[in-house]
C-alpha positions in Angstrom: -43.3 -64.9 -4.3 -42.2 -66.4 -0.9 -39.1 -64.7 0.5 -36.8 -65.7 3.4 -37.6 -68.0 6.3 -35.3 -70.7 5.1 -34.3 -71.8 8.7 -37.9 -71.9 9.8 -39.0 -73.9 6.8 -36.1 -76.3 7.4 -37.1 -76.8 11.0 -40.8 -77.5 10.1 -39.7 -79.9 7.3 -37.4 -81.8 9.7 -40.3 -82.3 12.1 -42.6 -83.3 9.2 -40.1 -85.9 8.0 -40.0 -87.7 11.4 -42.3 -90.6 11.6 -45.2 -90.4 14.1 -46.6 -87.5 16.0 -45.1 -84.0 16.3 -46.3 -80.6 17.3 -44.8 -77.2 16.5 -45.9 -73.9 18.1 -45.4 -70.8 16.0 -46.0 -67.3 17.4 -45.0 -63.7 16.8 -46.6 -60.3 16.5 -49.2 -59.5 13.9 -48.1 -58.9 10.3 -44.9 -60.7 10.8 -45.7 -63.5 8.3 -46.7 -66.5 10.4 -49.6 -67.6 8.2 -47.6 -67.0 5.1 -44.9 -69.3 6.4 -47.3 -72.0 7.3 -49.1 -71.7 4.0 -45.7 -72.1 2.2 -44.7 -75.1 4.3 -48.0 -76.9 3.9 -48.2 -76.4 0.2 -48.6 -79.8 -1.6 -49.0 -81.5 1.8 -52.2 -83.1 3.2 -53.4 -80.3 5.5 -56.4 -79.3 7.5 -55.9 -75.5 7.9 -58.3 -73.8 10.3 -58.0 -70.1 11.2 -59.9 -69.2 14.3 -61.8 -65.9 14.6 -63.4 -63.8 17.3 -66.8 -65.5 17.0 -67.0 -67.5 20.2 -66.4 -71.1 21.0 -69.6 -72.5 19.5 -69.1 -70.8 16.1 -65.4 -71.8 16.0 -66.3 -75.4 16.6 -68.9 -75.2 13.8 -66.4 -73.7 11.4 -63.6 -76.1 12.4 -66.0 -79.0 11.8 -66.7 -77.9 8.3 -63.0 -77.7 7.6 -62.5 -81.2 8.9 -65.5 -82.6 6.9 -64.4 -80.8 3.7 -61.0 -82.4 4.0 -62.1 -86.0 4.6 -65.6 -86.2 3.0 -67.0 -83.0 1.2 -70.3 -84.9 0.8 -70.9 -84.5 4.5 -70.7 -80.7 4.3 -73.3 -79.2 6.6 -73.2 -82.0 9.1 -72.5 -81.1 12.7 -70.9 -82.6 15.8 -72.0 -82.0 19.4 -68.5 -81.4 20.8 -64.8 -80.9 19.9 -64.1 -84.4 21.2 -66.5 -85.9 18.7 -64.8 -84.0 15.8 -61.4 -85.3 17.0 -62.8 -88.8 17.3 -64.0 -88.6 13.7 -60.7 -87.2 12.6 -58.7 -89.8 14.5 -60.6 -92.6 12.8 -59.8 -91.1 9.4 -56.0 -90.9 10.0 -54.0 -93.3 7.8 -50.4 -94.1 7.3 -49.7 -91.0 5.1 -48.5 -87.9 7.0 -51.2 -85.4 7.7 -51.0 -81.8 9.1 -53.5 -80.1 11.4 -53.0 -76.3 11.6 -54.9 -74.1 14.1 -54.0 -70.5 13.2 -54.9 -67.7 15.6 -55.4 -70.2 18.4 -56.0 -67.6 21.1 -59.2 -66.4 19.4 -60.7 -69.8 20.1 -58.9 -70.9 23.2 -59.7 -67.7 25.1 -63.4 -68.4 24.7 -63.1 -72.2 25.3 -60.9 -72.9 28.3 -61.2 -76.6 27.7 -59.6 -76.5 24.2 -56.0 -76.9 25.3 -56.8 -79.7 27.7 -58.8 -81.5 25.0 -55.8 -81.2 22.7 -53.6 -82.5 25.4 -55.8 -85.5 26.0 -55.9 -86.5 22.4 -52.1 -86.0 22.0 -51.5 -88.3 25.0 -54.1 -91.0 24.3 -55.0 -91.1 20.6 -52.3 -89.4 18.4 -49.0 -90.5 19.8 -48.9 -93.5 17.4 -50.4 -91.5 14.5 -48.5 -90.0 11.6 -49.8 -86.5 12.5 -48.2 -83.1 12.7 -49.9 -80.3 14.6 -49.1 -76.6 14.1 -50.5 -74.2 16.7 -50.1 -70.6 15.8 -51.0 -67.3 17.4 -50.3 -63.5 17.5 -51.2 -62.9 21.1 -47.7 -63.3 22.5 -48.6 -63.4 26.2 -51.2 -66.0 25.6 -48.9 -68.2 23.5 -46.1 -68.0 26.1 -48.2 -68.2 29.2 -51.0 -70.6 28.1 -49.4 -72.7 25.5 -45.7 -72.9 26.2 -45.4 -72.4 30.0 -45.1 -75.1 32.6 -48.7 -74.3 33.6 -50.1 -75.2 30.2 -51.9 -78.5 29.6 -49.7 -78.7 26.5 -46.4 -78.3 28.3 -43.9 -81.0 27.2 -46.0 -82.0 24.2 -44.4 -79.7 21.6 -41.6 -80.9 19.4 -40.5 -77.5 18.4 -41.3 -73.8 18.8 -40.7 -70.8 16.5 -41.0 -67.2 17.6 -41.1 -65.4 14.2 -39.3 -62.0 14.1 -39.0 -59.3 11.5 -36.6 -59.7 8.6 -33.1 -58.3 8.9 -32.2 -55.6 6.4 -30.5 -58.0 3.9 -33.6 -60.2 3.6 -35.9 -57.1 3.5 -33.9 -56.0 0.4 -35.1 -59.1 -1.5 -38.6 -57.6 -1.7 -37.2 -54.7 -3.8 -34.3 -56.3 -5.8 -34.2 -53.5 -8.4 -33.7 -50.7 -5.8 -30.4 -48.9 -5.2 -28.6 -49.8 -1.9 -29.8 -46.5 -0.5 -33.4 -47.1 -1.4 -33.2 -50.7 0.0 -32.0 -49.2 3.3 -34.8 -46.7 3.2 -37.3 -49.5 2.5 -36.0 -51.3 5.6 -36.1 -48.1 7.6 -39.8 -47.4 7.0 -41.0 -51.1 7.2 -38.8 -52.4 10.0 -38.5 -55.7 8.1 -42.1 -56.6 8.9 -43.2 -59.1 6.2 -46.7 -57.6 5.6 -45.3 -54.1 5.1 -42.6 -55.2 2.8 -45.1 -57.2 0.7 -47.0 -53.9 0.2 -44.0 -52.3 -1.4 -44.4 -52.2 -5.2 -40.9 -52.9 -6.6 -41.9 -51.3 -9.9 -42.4 -47.9 -8.2 -39.7 -45.9 -6.5 -39.3 -45.8 -2.8 -40.8 -42.3 -2.4 -43.9 -43.2 -4.3 -44.3 -46.3 -2.1 -43.9 -44.3 1.1 -46.4 -41.7 -0.1 -49.0 -44.3 -1.1 -48.7 -46.3 2.2 -48.3 -43.6 4.8 -49.4 -40.2 3.4 -52.8 -41.0 1.9 -56.0 -41.4 3.9 -56.6 -44.9 2.6 -52.9 -45.8 2.8 -52.4 -49.2 4.6 -49.8 -47.8 7.1 -51.5 -44.4 7.7 -53.5 -45.8 10.6 -51.6 -49.0 11.2 -50.0 -48.0 14.5 -53.4 -47.3 16.1 -54.8 -50.5 14.7 -52.0 -52.6 16.1 -52.1 -50.9 19.5 -55.9 -51.5 19.7 -55.4 -55.2 19.1 -52.8 -55.5 21.8 -53.9 -53.0 24.5 -57.1 -52.1 26.2 -55.8 -48.6 27.2 -54.6 -47.3 23.9 -54.4 -43.6 24.9 -51.8 -44.2 27.7 -49.6 -46.5 25.5 -49.8 -44.1 22.6 -48.7 -41.3 25.0 -45.7 -43.4 26.1 -44.7 -44.1 22.6 -45.0 -40.5 21.7 -42.7 -39.5 24.5 -40.1 -42.1 23.6 -40.2 -41.0 19.9 -39.5 -37.4 21.0 -36.4 -38.4 22.9 -37.9 -38.9 26.4 -36.4 -42.3 27.2 -36.1 -42.9 30.9 -38.8 -44.3 33.1 -38.8 -41.2 35.4 -39.0 -38.8 32.5 -41.8 -40.7 30.8 -43.8 -40.9 34.1 -43.3 -37.1 34.6 -44.4 -36.3 31.1 -47.4 -38.5 31.1 -48.5 -37.8 34.7 -48.6 -41.6 35.5 -47.0 -43.4 38.3 -43.9 -45.5 37.8 -45.5 -48.9 38.2 -48.1 -48.1 35.5 -45.4 -46.9 33.1 -43.2 -50.0 33.8 -46.1 -52.4 33.2 -46.9 -50.7 29.8 -43.2 -50.6 28.8 -42.8 -54.3 29.6 -45.6 -55.2 27.3 -44.4 -52.9 24.6 -41.0 -54.6 24.9 -42.6 -58.1 24.8 -44.5 -57.4 21.6 -41.3 -56.0 19.9 -42.2 -52.3 19.7 -39.9 -50.9 22.3 -36.4 -51.9 23.4 -34.5 -51.4 26.6 -31.2 -50.1 25.7 -28.1 -50.4 28.0 -24.7 -48.9 27.7 -22.6 -51.9 26.6 -19.7 -51.4 29.0 -22.0 -50.6 32.0 -25.0 -53.0 31.6 -25.5 -53.3 35.4 -25.7 -49.5 35.7 -29.5 -48.9 36.0 -28.9 -45.2 35.5 -27.7 -45.9 32.0 -30.9 -47.5 30.8 -32.9 -46.0 28.0 -36.1 -47.0 26.3 -36.1 -46.6 22.5 -38.5 -47.6 19.7 -37.3 -50.9 18.3 -39.9 -51.0 15.5 -38.7 -48.8 12.6 -42.2 -48.4 11.1 -43.4 -47.0 14.4 -40.3 -44.9 14.6 -41.0 -43.4 11.1 -44.7 -43.0 11.8 -44.4 -41.2 15.1 -41.7 -38.9 13.7 -43.7 -37.7 10.6 -47.4 -38.7 10.6 -48.8 -36.9 13.7 -47.7 -33.5 12.4 -49.1 -34.3 8.9 -52.6 -35.6 9.9 -54.5 -32.5 8.9 -52.7 -32.2 5.6 -53.3 -35.9 4.9 -57.0 -35.7 5.7 -57.2 -32.8 3.2 -55.8 -35.1 0.6 -52.5 -33.3 0.4 -50.2 -35.8 2.1 -48.1 -36.4 -0.9 -47.3 -32.7 -1.1 -46.4 -32.7 2.6 -44.0 -35.6 1.9 -42.3 -33.8 -1.0 -41.9 -30.5 0.8 -41.0 -31.7 4.3 -40.4 -35.4 4.9 -38.2 -36.3 1.9 -35.6 -33.7 3.0 -35.4 -35.2 6.5 -35.0 -38.9 5.4 -31.2 -38.9 5.8 -31.5 -37.6 9.3 -34.3 -40.1 10.2 -32.2 -42.9 8.8 -29.3 -42.2 11.1 -30.4 -44.5 13.9 -31.7 -47.1 11.5 -28.3 -47.2 9.8 -26.6 -47.5 13.1 -28.7 -50.6 13.8 -27.8 -52.0 10.4 -24.1 -51.4 11.1 -24.3 -53.1 14.5 -26.0 -56.1 13.0 -23.4 -56.3 10.3 -20.5 -55.9 12.8 -21.8 -58.8 14.9 -22.5 -61.0 11.9 -19.0 -60.5 10.5 -17.4 -60.4 14.0 -18.7 -63.9 14.7 -16.9 -65.1 11.6 -13.6 -63.5 12.8 -13.5 -60.7 10.2 -11.9 -58.3 12.6 -9.3 -60.5 14.1 -11.3 -61.6 17.1 -14.6 -63.4 18.0 -17.2 -60.9 18.8 -19.8 -62.0 21.4 -21.8 -58.8 21.8 -22.3 -55.5 19.9 -24.0 -52.4 21.3 -23.4 -48.7 21.9 -21.7 -46.6 24.5 -22.8 -43.2 25.8 -21.8 -40.9 28.5 -19.9 -37.6 29.2 -16.5 -36.6 27.7 -14.2 -33.8 29.0 -12.7 -31.5 26.4 -10.2 -28.6 26.5 -10.9 -25.1 25.2 -9.2 -21.8 25.4 -11.3 -20.9 28.5 -10.6 -24.2 30.2 -12.1 -27.7 30.4 -15.8 -28.4 29.7 -18.0 -31.5 29.4 -20.4 -32.6 26.8 -22.6 -35.6 26.0 -20.9 -38.2 23.8 -21.6 -41.6 22.3 -20.0 -44.4 20.2 -22.3 -45.9 17.6 -20.8 -49.3 17.4 -19.0 -51.2 20.2 -18.2 -54.8 19.4 -16.8 -56.8 22.3 -15.0 -60.1 22.5 -15.3 -61.3 26.1 -12.9 -64.2 25.2 -9.8 -62.0 24.9 -11.1 -58.7 26.1 -10.7 -57.0 22.8 -13.1 -54.5 21.2 -13.9 -52.9 17.8 -15.3 -49.4 17.7 -17.4 -47.8 14.9 -18.9 -44.6 13.7 -21.8 -44.5 11.2 -22.9 -41.6 8.9 -26.0 -41.8 6.7 -25.3 -38.5 5.0 -24.8 -37.1 1.5 -21.4 -35.8 2.6 -18.3 -38.0 2.6 -16.8 -38.9 6.0 -13.7 -36.6 6.7 -10.9 -36.4 9.3 -13.1 -34.8 12.0 -15.3 -38.0 12.3 -12.1 -40.0 12.6 -10.7 -37.7 15.3 -13.9 -37.8 17.3 -14.0 -41.6 17.4 -10.3 -41.8 18.4 -10.8 -39.3 21.2 -13.9 -41.0 22.5 -12.2 -44.4 22.4 -10.3 -43.4 25.5 -13.3 -44.2 27.6 -13.2 -47.9 26.4 -9.4 -48.3 26.3 -9.0 -49.0 30.0 -11.3 -52.0 30.0 -10.6 -53.5 26.5 -7.9 -53.6 24.0 -9.0 -51.8 20.8 -8.0 -53.7 17.7 -10.1 -52.0 15.0 -11.8 -48.7 14.2 -14.7 -49.2 11.9 -16.3 -46.5 9.8 -19.6 -46.8 7.9 -20.5 -44.2 5.3 -23.4 -43.8 2.9 -21.4 -41.8 0.4 -17.7 -42.8 1.0 -14.7 -41.0 2.4 -12.4 -38.0 1.6 -8.9 -38.5 0.3 -7.6 -37.8 3.8 -8.2 -41.5 4.7 -5.9 -42.8 2.0 -2.8 -41.6 3.9 -3.7 -43.5 7.1 -1.0 -46.0 8.1 -1.6 -49.5 9.4 -4.6 -51.8 9.1 -6.5 -50.9 12.3 -9.0 -48.6 10.4 -11.6 -50.4 8.2 -13.8 -48.4 5.9 -17.2 -49.6 4.8 -19.8 -48.3 2.4 -23.5 -49.1 2.4 -22.8 -51.5 -0.5 -20.5 -53.5 1.8 -23.3 -54.0 4.2 -25.3 -55.9 1.6 -22.4 -58.2 0.8 -21.9 -61.5 2.7 -18.3 -60.7 3.7 -16.4 -57.4 4.1 -13.8 -56.5 1.5 
């Protein structure tokens, strides 16, 4: 069953419906669902669909030729052409008035071994195909190649594309559609361990509970996600050991460049280069304090990909047990009891997404333009005098239009939220008050609120449950 991607399908269909030539470039990290999207779109359409592989230019030409011949004249199967130009000449001569689609998936695998490929495509687009009813889709997982060699001004194809789509992971609401029978808590857990990546979600068996799925995918030697982080890093990086070390440091809470460099023993430039690439492929995120985004001292690096976040938290310590075939036992005894704690940061991300989504619609009395977090130091009083401690605010939604703000606190715990959580948010809101006018205090709870909240006057406090996050509009 195909799930989501309505906007992307609509964009491709709009291009398809235009008369004449058009070209779309689709790219995104591995496992994100690019090929599935293209397959769904081209269903019931006249399509030559070729997926390049790491077999060299000559073999890719041979395999591509067979796809073209099979489409136009299967009786010629086994024939060969001396060059890509001759294949394109043959194809051009066969194009009629009915719309046709040419898909080259995993383009970098072919183009990296044939530097002329993109220039040849450019030549035929400019001289042969502009008046043809042809749609081309170029797709790739190597993000740097797609952006630097296909989309940039230096590319032979620059200015030829009609549209481009960078495919991202699903949001938590769309991810829930893969497991429709799950409780809201289990839907959130499913998102928390897959990160909304299409392939990982598709591996979830909706007939089995979330814990059985996690054990099968992560905590068995043949589990698809047991070795997935290493596989993905090997596809993206030549120096896997260094990158793995960097991710391990970030996962353990070491999240500034200087700290990471100190822990890994590498120089700053090496760390920054690796971090930039990790950010580019969507595994790491540069996090800034929302009210001090120009303050470089308040920059942290965190794991953006929730599957990586889950894997690095639990799998390295369990490898020996998993290799002995006892991974499920490890999960039952250790991991399952820590899931609520692990989900804390995932839930905060879900709440920020929800706050921005609803804030854009004016649900809080303003128009939110940005949502993030605040962290710093707060000063407290005690019997022995004043003291300082680290502090943070989970959700800070800002309207730059009228300088208003909504502040939120998130708890993914079995216990209900009580007065102490409210008092903490009110106290910490003082650090924001001087710059913005606070109009709402938002609370997000997995398991509801104590009766204390019933007596709160006014309408500046809004209480949400996990169920609310899966609704289209807040109650």
